[in-house]
Short mmCIF file of C-alpha atoms in Angstrom, two decimals:
data_model
loop_
_atom_site.label_atom_id
_atom_site.label_comp_id
_atom_site.label_asym_id
_atom_site.label_seq_id
_atom_site.Cartn_x
_atom_site.Cartn_y
_atom_site.Cartn_z
CA MET G 2 6.96 -19.73 2.17
CA LEU G 3 4.09 -18.30 4.17
CA THR G 4 0.69 -17.70 2.63
CA GLY G 5 -1.67 -14.87 3.44
CA VAL G 6 -5.41 -14.45 3.56
CA SER G 7 -6.97 -13.70 0.20
CA ALA G 8 -9.25 -10.86 -0.78
CA ALA G 9 -12.46 -11.05 -2.75
CA MET G 10 -11.98 -9.89 -6.34
CA ALA G 11 -14.41 -7.01 -6.07
CA GLY G 12 -15.40 -5.17 -2.91
CA THR G 13 -19.13 -4.94 -3.59
CA VAL G 14 -20.84 -3.32 -0.61
CA LEU G 15 -24.54 -4.01 -0.36
CA ALA G 16 -26.01 -1.38 1.92
CA GLY G 17 -29.79 -1.25 2.18
CA CYS G 18 -32.05 1.52 3.39
CA MET G 19 -31.69 0.27 6.96
CA GLY G 20 -27.91 0.20 6.75
CA PRO G 21 -25.64 -2.79 6.23
CA SER G 22 -26.74 -6.16 7.58
CA PRO G 23 -24.51 -8.16 9.99
CA SER G 24 -23.35 -10.25 7.01
CA GLU G 25 -22.41 -7.14 5.05
CA GLN G 26 -20.64 -5.72 8.11
CA ALA G 27 -18.74 -9.00 8.39
CA TYR G 28 -17.76 -8.75 4.72
CA GLU G 29 -16.35 -5.26 5.22
CA ALA G 30 -14.47 -6.33 8.34
CA LEU G 31 -13.06 -9.50 6.74
CA GLU G 32 -11.76 -7.58 3.72
CA ASN G 33 -10.20 -5.05 6.11
CA VAL G 34 -8.34 -7.96 7.71
CA VAL G 35 -6.85 -8.73 4.28
CA SER G 36 -5.58 -5.14 3.94
CA LYS G 37 -3.95 -5.33 7.38
CA GLU G 38 -1.91 -8.32 6.20
CA ALA G 39 -0.52 -6.53 3.12
CA PRO G 40 2.82 -5.76 4.88
CA PHE G 41 3.01 -9.42 5.97
CA LYS G 42 2.66 -10.62 2.38
CA LYS G 43 5.15 -8.00 1.20
CA GLU G 44 7.87 -9.43 3.48
CA GLN G 45 7.70 -12.98 2.06
CA GLU G 46 9.84 -12.57 -1.05
CA PRO G 47 12.56 -10.42 0.60
CA LEU G 48 12.78 -12.93 3.48
CA LEU G 49 13.23 -15.82 1.07
CA LYS G 50 15.97 -13.94 -0.80
CA LEU G 51 17.78 -13.15 2.46
CA GLU G 52 17.65 -16.82 3.47
CA GLN G 53 19.07 -17.85 0.08
CA GLU G 54 21.88 -15.27 0.27
CA GLU G 55 22.71 -16.35 3.80
CA ASN G 56 22.78 -20.02 2.79
CA LYS G 57 25.18 -19.16 -0.03
CA LEU G 58 27.53 -17.41 2.41
CA TYR G 59 27.33 -20.35 4.80
CA ASN G 60 28.31 -22.77 2.04
CA GLU G 61 31.26 -20.54 1.10
CA ILE G 62 32.41 -20.47 4.73
CA VAL G 63 32.17 -24.24 5.12
CA ALA G 64 34.04 -24.78 1.84
CA LEU G 65 36.98 -22.74 3.18
CA GLY G 66 37.31 -25.12 6.12
CA MET G 67 39.03 -22.54 8.39
CA ASN G 68 41.95 -22.39 5.94
CA ASP G 69 41.39 -18.69 5.24
CA PHE G 70 40.31 -17.17 8.54
CA ASP G 71 40.28 -13.58 7.26
CA LYS G 72 37.89 -14.54 4.46
CA ILE G 73 35.73 -16.55 6.87
CA LYS G 74 35.58 -13.60 9.26
CA LYS G 75 34.50 -11.30 6.41
CA LEU G 76 31.84 -13.71 5.11
CA SER G 77 30.46 -14.42 8.57
CA ALA G 78 30.19 -10.68 9.24
CA GLU G 79 28.16 -10.33 6.04
CA ALA G 80 25.95 -13.23 7.14
CA LEU G 81 25.36 -11.55 10.50
CA GLU G 82 24.03 -8.49 8.68
CA LEU G 83 21.62 -10.69 6.76
CA VAL G 84 20.40 -12.25 10.01
CA GLU G 85 19.73 -8.77 11.40
CA ASP G 86 17.78 -7.90 8.27
CA ARG G 87 15.74 -11.10 8.62
CA LYS G 88 14.95 -10.30 12.26
CA ALA G 89 13.73 -6.82 11.28
CA ARG G 90 11.49 -8.25 8.58
CA ILE G 91 10.05 -10.83 10.95
CA ALA G 92 9.25 -8.00 13.37
CA SER G 93 7.44 -6.19 10.55
CA GLU G 94 5.61 -9.40 9.68
CA GLU G 95 4.52 -9.87 13.30
CA LYS G 96 3.26 -6.28 13.52
CA SER G 97 1.11 -6.88 10.43
CA ILE G 98 -0.39 -10.08 11.83
CA GLN G 99 -1.10 -8.35 15.13
CA ALA G 100 -2.96 -5.60 13.24
CA SER G 101 -4.87 -8.30 11.37
CA GLU G 102 -5.81 -10.01 14.63
CA GLU G 103 -7.05 -6.74 16.09
CA ALA G 104 -9.11 -6.02 12.95
CA PHE G 105 -10.58 -9.52 13.05
CA LYS G 106 -12.34 -8.65 16.31
CA ASP G 107 -14.71 -6.43 14.31
CA ALA G 108 -15.44 -9.36 12.02
CA GLU G 109 -16.15 -11.62 14.99
CA GLU G 110 -18.57 -9.06 16.42
CA ALA G 111 -20.48 -8.87 13.12
CA LEU G 112 -20.42 -12.65 12.61
CA GLY G 113 -21.91 -13.12 16.08
CA LYS G 114 -24.97 -11.07 15.09
CA ILE G 115 -25.89 -13.21 12.08
CA GLU G 116 -29.16 -15.06 12.64
CA GLU G 117 -29.50 -17.06 9.41
CA LYS G 118 -28.57 -20.62 10.42
CA GLU G 119 -26.27 -21.69 7.56
CA ALA G 120 -24.40 -18.38 7.37
CA ALA G 121 -24.03 -18.31 11.17
CA ALA G 122 -22.56 -21.83 11.14
CA GLU G 123 -20.11 -20.90 8.38
CA GLY G 124 -19.20 -17.79 10.33
CA GLU G 125 -18.42 -19.82 13.45
CA GLU G 126 -16.16 -22.14 11.44
CA LEU G 127 -14.45 -19.09 9.94
CA GLN G 128 -13.70 -17.68 13.38
CA LYS G 129 -12.31 -20.97 14.64
CA LEU G 130 -9.99 -21.38 11.66
CA MET G 131 -8.71 -17.82 11.84
CA ASN G 132 -7.99 -18.04 15.57
CA ASP G 133 -6.21 -21.35 15.01
CA ARG G 134 -4.23 -19.60 12.27
CA TYR G 135 -3.24 -16.73 14.57
CA ASP G 136 -2.17 -19.24 17.21
CA ALA G 137 -0.14 -21.17 14.63
CA TYR G 138 1.57 -17.99 13.47
CA GLY G 139 2.51 -17.05 17.03
CA LYS G 140 4.24 -20.40 17.46
CA LEU G 141 5.87 -20.13 14.05
CA ALA G 142 7.23 -16.63 14.67
CA ALA G 143 8.62 -17.64 18.07
CA SER G 144 10.29 -20.70 16.56
CA TYR G 145 11.72 -18.71 13.65
CA LYS G 146 13.23 -16.15 16.04
CA VAL G 147 14.91 -18.94 18.02
CA ALA G 148 16.35 -20.33 14.78
CA ALA G 149 17.58 -16.89 13.71
CA ALA G 150 19.25 -16.41 17.10
CA LEU G 151 21.05 -19.73 16.64
CA ASP G 152 22.17 -18.59 13.18
CA GLU G 153 23.51 -15.42 14.77
CA GLU G 154 25.47 -17.45 17.32
CA LEU G 155 26.85 -19.63 14.51
CA TYR G 156 28.31 -16.69 12.58
CA GLN G 157 29.71 -15.27 15.80
CA MET G 158 31.43 -18.62 16.34
CA PHE G 159 32.99 -18.35 12.88
CA GLN G 160 34.56 -15.08 14.02
CA LYS G 161 36.74 -17.03 16.46
CA LYS G 162 40.01 -18.47 15.19
CA ASP G 163 40.13 -21.13 17.92
CA LEU G 164 36.71 -22.56 16.99
CA LYS G 165 36.55 -26.28 17.81
CA LEU G 166 35.00 -28.64 15.28
CA GLU G 167 32.96 -30.49 17.92
CA ASP G 168 31.44 -27.18 19.13
CA LEU G 169 30.58 -26.23 15.56
CA GLU G 170 28.98 -29.61 14.83
CA ALA G 171 26.93 -29.50 18.04
CA HIS G 172 25.65 -26.01 17.20
CA ILE G 173 24.76 -26.94 13.62
CA GLU G 174 22.80 -29.89 15.01
CA LYS G 175 20.78 -27.44 17.13
CA ILE G 176 20.15 -25.25 14.09
CA ASN G 177 18.95 -28.18 12.00
CA ALA G 178 16.54 -29.27 14.73
CA SER G 179 15.28 -25.71 15.09
CA TYR G 180 14.60 -25.28 11.38
CA LYS G 181 12.87 -28.66 11.26
CA GLU G 182 10.42 -27.28 13.81
CA VAL G 183 10.06 -24.05 11.80
CA LYS G 184 9.25 -26.06 8.68
CA GLU G 185 6.58 -28.09 10.49
CA LEU G 186 4.97 -24.98 11.99
CA ASN G 187 5.13 -23.20 8.63
CA THR G 188 3.24 -26.09 7.02
CA LYS G 189 0.58 -25.95 9.75
CA PHE G 190 0.18 -22.18 9.36
CA ASN G 191 -0.21 -22.48 5.59
CA GLU G 192 -2.79 -25.25 6.02
CA TYR G 193 -4.88 -23.06 8.33
CA THR G 194 -4.56 -20.15 5.89
CA ASP G 195 -5.78 -22.27 2.97
CA GLN G 196 -8.66 -23.63 5.05
CA TYR G 197 -9.61 -20.13 6.18
CA ASN G 198 -9.60 -18.74 2.63
CA LYS G 199 -11.85 -21.60 1.52
CA ALA G 200 -14.17 -21.16 4.52
CA LYS G 201 -14.46 -17.43 3.83
CA LYS G 202 -15.72 -18.12 0.30
CA GLU G 203 -18.22 -20.60 1.72
CA PHE G 204 -19.41 -18.02 4.24
CA TYR G 205 -19.87 -15.40 1.51
CA SER G 206 -21.88 -17.92 -0.48
CA ALA G 207 -24.06 -18.90 2.51
CA ALA G 208 -24.60 -15.24 3.43
CA ASP G 209 -25.43 -14.39 -0.20
CA ILE G 210 -22.69 -11.75 -0.35
CA ASN G 211 -21.92 -10.77 -3.94
CA THR G 212 -18.13 -10.34 -4.18
CA GLY G 213 -17.95 -10.24 -7.94
CA GLU G 214 -16.27 -13.64 -8.08
CA GLU G 215 -17.57 -16.34 -10.39
#
Protein backbone atom coordinates (compact mmCIF):
# COMPACT_ATOMS: atom_id res chain seq x y z
CA MET A 1 0.00 0.00 0.00
CA LEU A 2 1.31 3.44 -0.87
CA THR A 3 2.12 5.99 1.80
CA GLY A 4 1.64 9.72 1.55
CA VAL A 5 3.44 12.75 2.90
CA SER A 6 2.41 13.69 6.42
CA ALA A 7 1.18 17.00 7.73
CA ALA A 8 2.30 18.81 10.83
CA MET A 9 -0.23 18.48 13.65
CA ALA A 10 -0.91 22.18 13.91
CA GLY A 11 -0.48 24.76 11.16
CA THR A 12 1.12 27.49 13.25
CA VAL A 13 2.03 30.41 11.00
CA LEU A 14 4.67 32.71 12.42
CA ALA A 15 4.43 35.96 10.51
CA GLY A 16 6.51 38.86 11.81
CA CYS A 17 6.19 42.56 11.16
CA MET A 18 8.31 42.23 8.03
CA GLY A 19 6.21 39.37 6.69
CA PRO A 20 6.97 35.66 6.75
CA SER A 21 10.60 34.55 6.57
CA PRO A 22 11.79 32.11 3.85
CA SER A 23 11.53 29.29 6.42
CA GLU A 24 7.95 30.22 7.24
CA GLN A 25 7.14 30.49 3.53
CA ALA A 26 8.62 27.03 3.07
CA TYR A 27 6.46 25.72 5.92
CA GLU A 28 3.30 27.07 4.28
CA ALA A 29 4.30 25.64 0.90
CA LEU A 30 5.23 22.22 2.32
CA GLU A 31 1.91 21.90 4.16
CA ASN A 32 0.13 22.90 0.93
CA VAL A 33 1.89 19.98 -0.75
CA VAL A 34 0.29 17.68 1.84
CA SER A 35 -3.19 19.02 1.00
CA LYS A 36 -2.59 18.42 -2.72
CA GLU A 37 -1.97 14.74 -1.97
CA ALA A 38 -5.25 14.26 -0.09
CA PRO A 39 -6.96 12.68 -3.17
CA PHE A 40 -3.94 10.39 -3.58
CA LYS A 41 -4.27 9.12 -0.02
CA LYS A 42 -8.04 8.77 -0.43
CA GLU A 43 -7.58 6.32 -3.34
CA GLN A 44 -5.43 3.83 -1.38
CA GLU A 45 -8.12 1.90 0.46
CA PRO A 46 -10.55 1.66 -2.51
CA LEU A 47 -7.69 0.46 -4.74
CA LEU A 48 -6.75 -2.25 -2.26
CA LYS A 49 -10.38 -3.42 -2.03
CA LEU A 50 -10.66 -3.55 -5.83
CA GLU A 51 -7.49 -5.64 -6.04
CA GLN A 52 -8.85 -8.04 -3.41
CA GLU A 53 -12.21 -8.36 -5.18
CA GLU A 54 -10.48 -8.96 -8.50
CA ASN A 55 -8.21 -11.60 -6.98
CA LYS A 56 -11.27 -13.38 -5.58
CA LEU A 57 -12.89 -13.44 -9.04
CA TYR A 58 -9.66 -14.72 -10.58
CA ASN A 59 -9.50 -17.59 -8.09
CA GLU A 60 -13.13 -18.48 -8.84
CA ILE A 61 -12.40 -18.52 -12.58
CA VAL A 62 -9.33 -20.73 -12.16
CA ALA A 63 -11.24 -23.12 -9.90
CA LEU A 64 -13.83 -23.66 -12.65
CA GLY A 65 -11.09 -24.85 -15.01
CA MET A 66 -13.05 -23.94 -18.20
CA ASN A 67 -15.72 -26.48 -17.22
CA ASP A 68 -18.42 -23.81 -17.02
CA PHE A 69 -17.65 -21.35 -19.80
CA ASP A 70 -20.79 -19.25 -19.26
CA LYS A 71 -19.87 -18.72 -15.61
CA ILE A 72 -16.25 -17.95 -16.53
CA LYS A 73 -17.41 -15.42 -19.13
CA LYS A 74 -19.64 -13.72 -16.54
CA LEU A 75 -16.92 -13.62 -13.86
CA SER A 76 -14.27 -12.36 -16.27
CA ALA A 77 -16.62 -9.59 -17.41
CA GLU A 78 -17.02 -8.54 -13.78
CA ALA A 79 -13.24 -8.60 -13.35
CA LEU A 80 -12.83 -6.37 -16.42
CA GLU A 81 -15.08 -3.79 -14.78
CA LEU A 82 -12.89 -3.86 -11.68
CA VAL A 83 -9.79 -3.31 -13.82
CA GLU A 84 -11.45 -0.27 -15.40
CA ASP A 85 -12.25 1.08 -11.95
CA ARG A 86 -8.63 0.55 -10.87
CA LYS A 87 -7.36 2.40 -13.95
CA ALA A 88 -9.64 5.35 -13.18
CA ARG A 89 -8.42 5.50 -9.59
CA ILE A 90 -4.80 5.36 -10.68
CA ALA A 91 -5.49 8.28 -13.01
CA SER A 92 -6.95 10.21 -10.06
CA GLU A 93 -3.92 9.26 -7.98
CA GLU A 94 -1.55 10.50 -10.69
CA LYS A 95 -3.41 13.81 -10.99
CA SER A 96 -3.02 14.34 -7.24
CA ILE A 97 0.72 13.64 -7.32
CA GLN A 98 1.13 15.97 -10.30
CA ALA A 99 -0.62 18.73 -8.32
CA SER A 100 1.68 17.98 -5.40
CA GLU A 101 4.74 18.22 -7.62
CA GLU A 102 3.58 21.56 -9.00
CA ALA A 103 2.94 22.88 -5.47
CA PHE A 104 6.37 21.69 -4.34
CA LYS A 105 7.98 24.22 -6.70
CA ASP A 106 6.85 26.98 -4.33
CA ALA A 107 8.51 25.13 -1.46
CA GLU A 108 11.74 24.79 -3.44
CA GLU A 109 11.74 28.51 -4.17
CA ALA A 110 11.35 29.35 -0.48
CA LEU A 111 13.90 26.74 0.61
CA GLY A 112 16.43 28.24 -1.80
CA LYS A 113 16.20 31.61 -0.01
CA ILE A 114 17.10 30.26 3.43
CA GLU A 115 20.48 31.55 4.59
CA GLU A 116 20.88 29.83 7.97
CA LYS A 117 23.38 27.04 7.31
CA GLU A 118 21.78 24.07 9.11
CA ALA A 119 18.25 24.83 7.94
CA ALA A 120 19.49 25.39 4.37
CA ALA A 121 21.27 22.01 4.41
CA GLU A 122 18.15 20.26 5.73
CA GLY A 123 16.13 22.03 3.06
CA GLU A 124 18.43 20.78 0.30
CA GLU A 125 18.10 17.21 1.58
CA LEU A 126 14.33 17.64 1.69
CA GLN A 127 14.23 18.72 -1.95
CA LYS A 128 16.40 15.82 -3.07
CA LEU A 129 14.25 13.25 -1.27
CA MET A 130 10.99 14.67 -2.58
CA ASN A 131 12.23 14.77 -6.17
CA ASP A 132 13.48 11.20 -5.83
CA ARG A 133 10.02 10.33 -4.49
CA TYR A 134 8.27 11.95 -7.45
CA ASP A 135 10.57 10.08 -9.82
CA ALA A 136 9.86 6.80 -8.00
CA TYR A 137 6.13 7.40 -8.21
CA GLY A 138 6.32 8.06 -11.95
CA LYS A 139 8.02 4.70 -12.46
CA LEU A 140 5.58 2.98 -10.12
CA ALA A 141 2.49 4.40 -11.85
CA ALA A 142 3.82 3.43 -15.28
CA SER A 143 4.57 -0.10 -14.08
CA TYR A 144 1.17 -0.44 -12.41
CA LYS A 145 -0.61 0.62 -15.61
CA VAL A 146 1.31 -2.02 -17.58
CA ALA A 147 0.27 -4.65 -15.03
CA ALA A 148 -3.36 -3.52 -15.17
CA ALA A 149 -3.30 -3.72 -18.98
CA LEU A 150 -2.01 -7.30 -18.72
CA ASP A 151 -4.84 -8.09 -16.28
CA GLU A 152 -7.28 -6.67 -18.81
CA GLU A 153 -5.85 -8.89 -21.53
CA LEU A 154 -6.11 -11.90 -19.21
CA TYR A 155 -9.84 -11.45 -18.58
CA GLN A 156 -10.39 -10.88 -22.29
CA MET A 157 -8.64 -14.21 -22.90
CA PHE A 158 -11.06 -15.88 -20.48
CA GLN A 159 -13.88 -14.67 -22.71
CA LYS A 160 -12.68 -17.02 -25.45
CA LYS A 161 -13.90 -20.61 -25.40
CA ASP A 162 -10.93 -21.87 -27.43
CA LEU A 163 -8.37 -20.50 -24.95
CA LYS A 164 -5.22 -22.64 -24.97
CA LEU A 165 -3.62 -23.57 -21.66
CA GLU A 166 -0.10 -22.73 -22.87
CA ASP A 167 -1.23 -19.23 -23.90
CA LEU A 168 -2.87 -18.71 -20.52
CA GLU A 169 0.21 -19.90 -18.62
CA ALA A 170 2.52 -17.67 -20.68
CA HIS A 171 0.32 -14.64 -20.01
CA ILE A 172 0.08 -15.33 -16.27
CA GLU A 173 3.88 -15.54 -16.20
CA LYS A 174 4.01 -12.03 -17.70
CA ILE A 175 1.55 -10.77 -15.10
CA ASN A 176 3.54 -12.24 -12.23
CA ALA A 177 6.74 -10.62 -13.50
CA SER A 178 4.95 -7.31 -13.93
CA TYR A 179 3.55 -7.30 -10.40
CA LYS A 180 6.93 -8.26 -9.00
CA GLU A 181 8.26 -5.05 -10.52
CA VAL A 182 5.28 -3.10 -9.14
CA LYS A 183 5.98 -4.46 -5.66
CA GLU A 184 9.66 -3.46 -5.83
CA LEU A 185 8.84 0.05 -7.06
CA ASN A 186 6.11 0.40 -4.43
CA THR A 187 8.65 -0.43 -1.71
CA LYS A 188 11.07 2.16 -3.09
CA PHE A 189 8.36 4.83 -3.24
CA ASN A 190 7.31 4.14 0.36
CA GLU A 191 10.93 4.30 1.50
CA TYR A 192 11.37 7.74 -0.09
CA THR A 193 8.09 8.90 1.46
CA ASP A 194 9.18 7.80 4.94
CA GLN A 195 12.58 9.44 4.49
CA TYR A 196 10.96 12.66 3.26
CA ASN A 197 8.53 12.82 6.19
CA LYS A 198 11.43 12.36 8.61
CA ALA A 199 13.56 14.97 6.79
CA LYS A 200 10.70 17.47 6.88
CA LYS A 201 10.51 17.21 10.67
CA GLU A 202 14.27 17.70 10.86
CA PHE A 203 14.01 20.78 8.64
CA TYR A 204 11.25 22.26 10.81
CA SER A 205 13.43 21.68 13.86
CA ALA A 206 16.52 23.24 12.25
CA ALA A 207 14.49 26.21 11.00
CA ASP A 208 12.88 26.62 14.44
CA ILE A 209 9.37 26.31 13.00
CA ASN A 210 6.81 25.66 15.73
CA THR A 211 4.32 23.11 14.31
CA GLY A 212 2.67 22.27 17.59
CA GLU A 213 4.20 18.80 17.63
CA GLU A 214 5.99 17.52 20.70
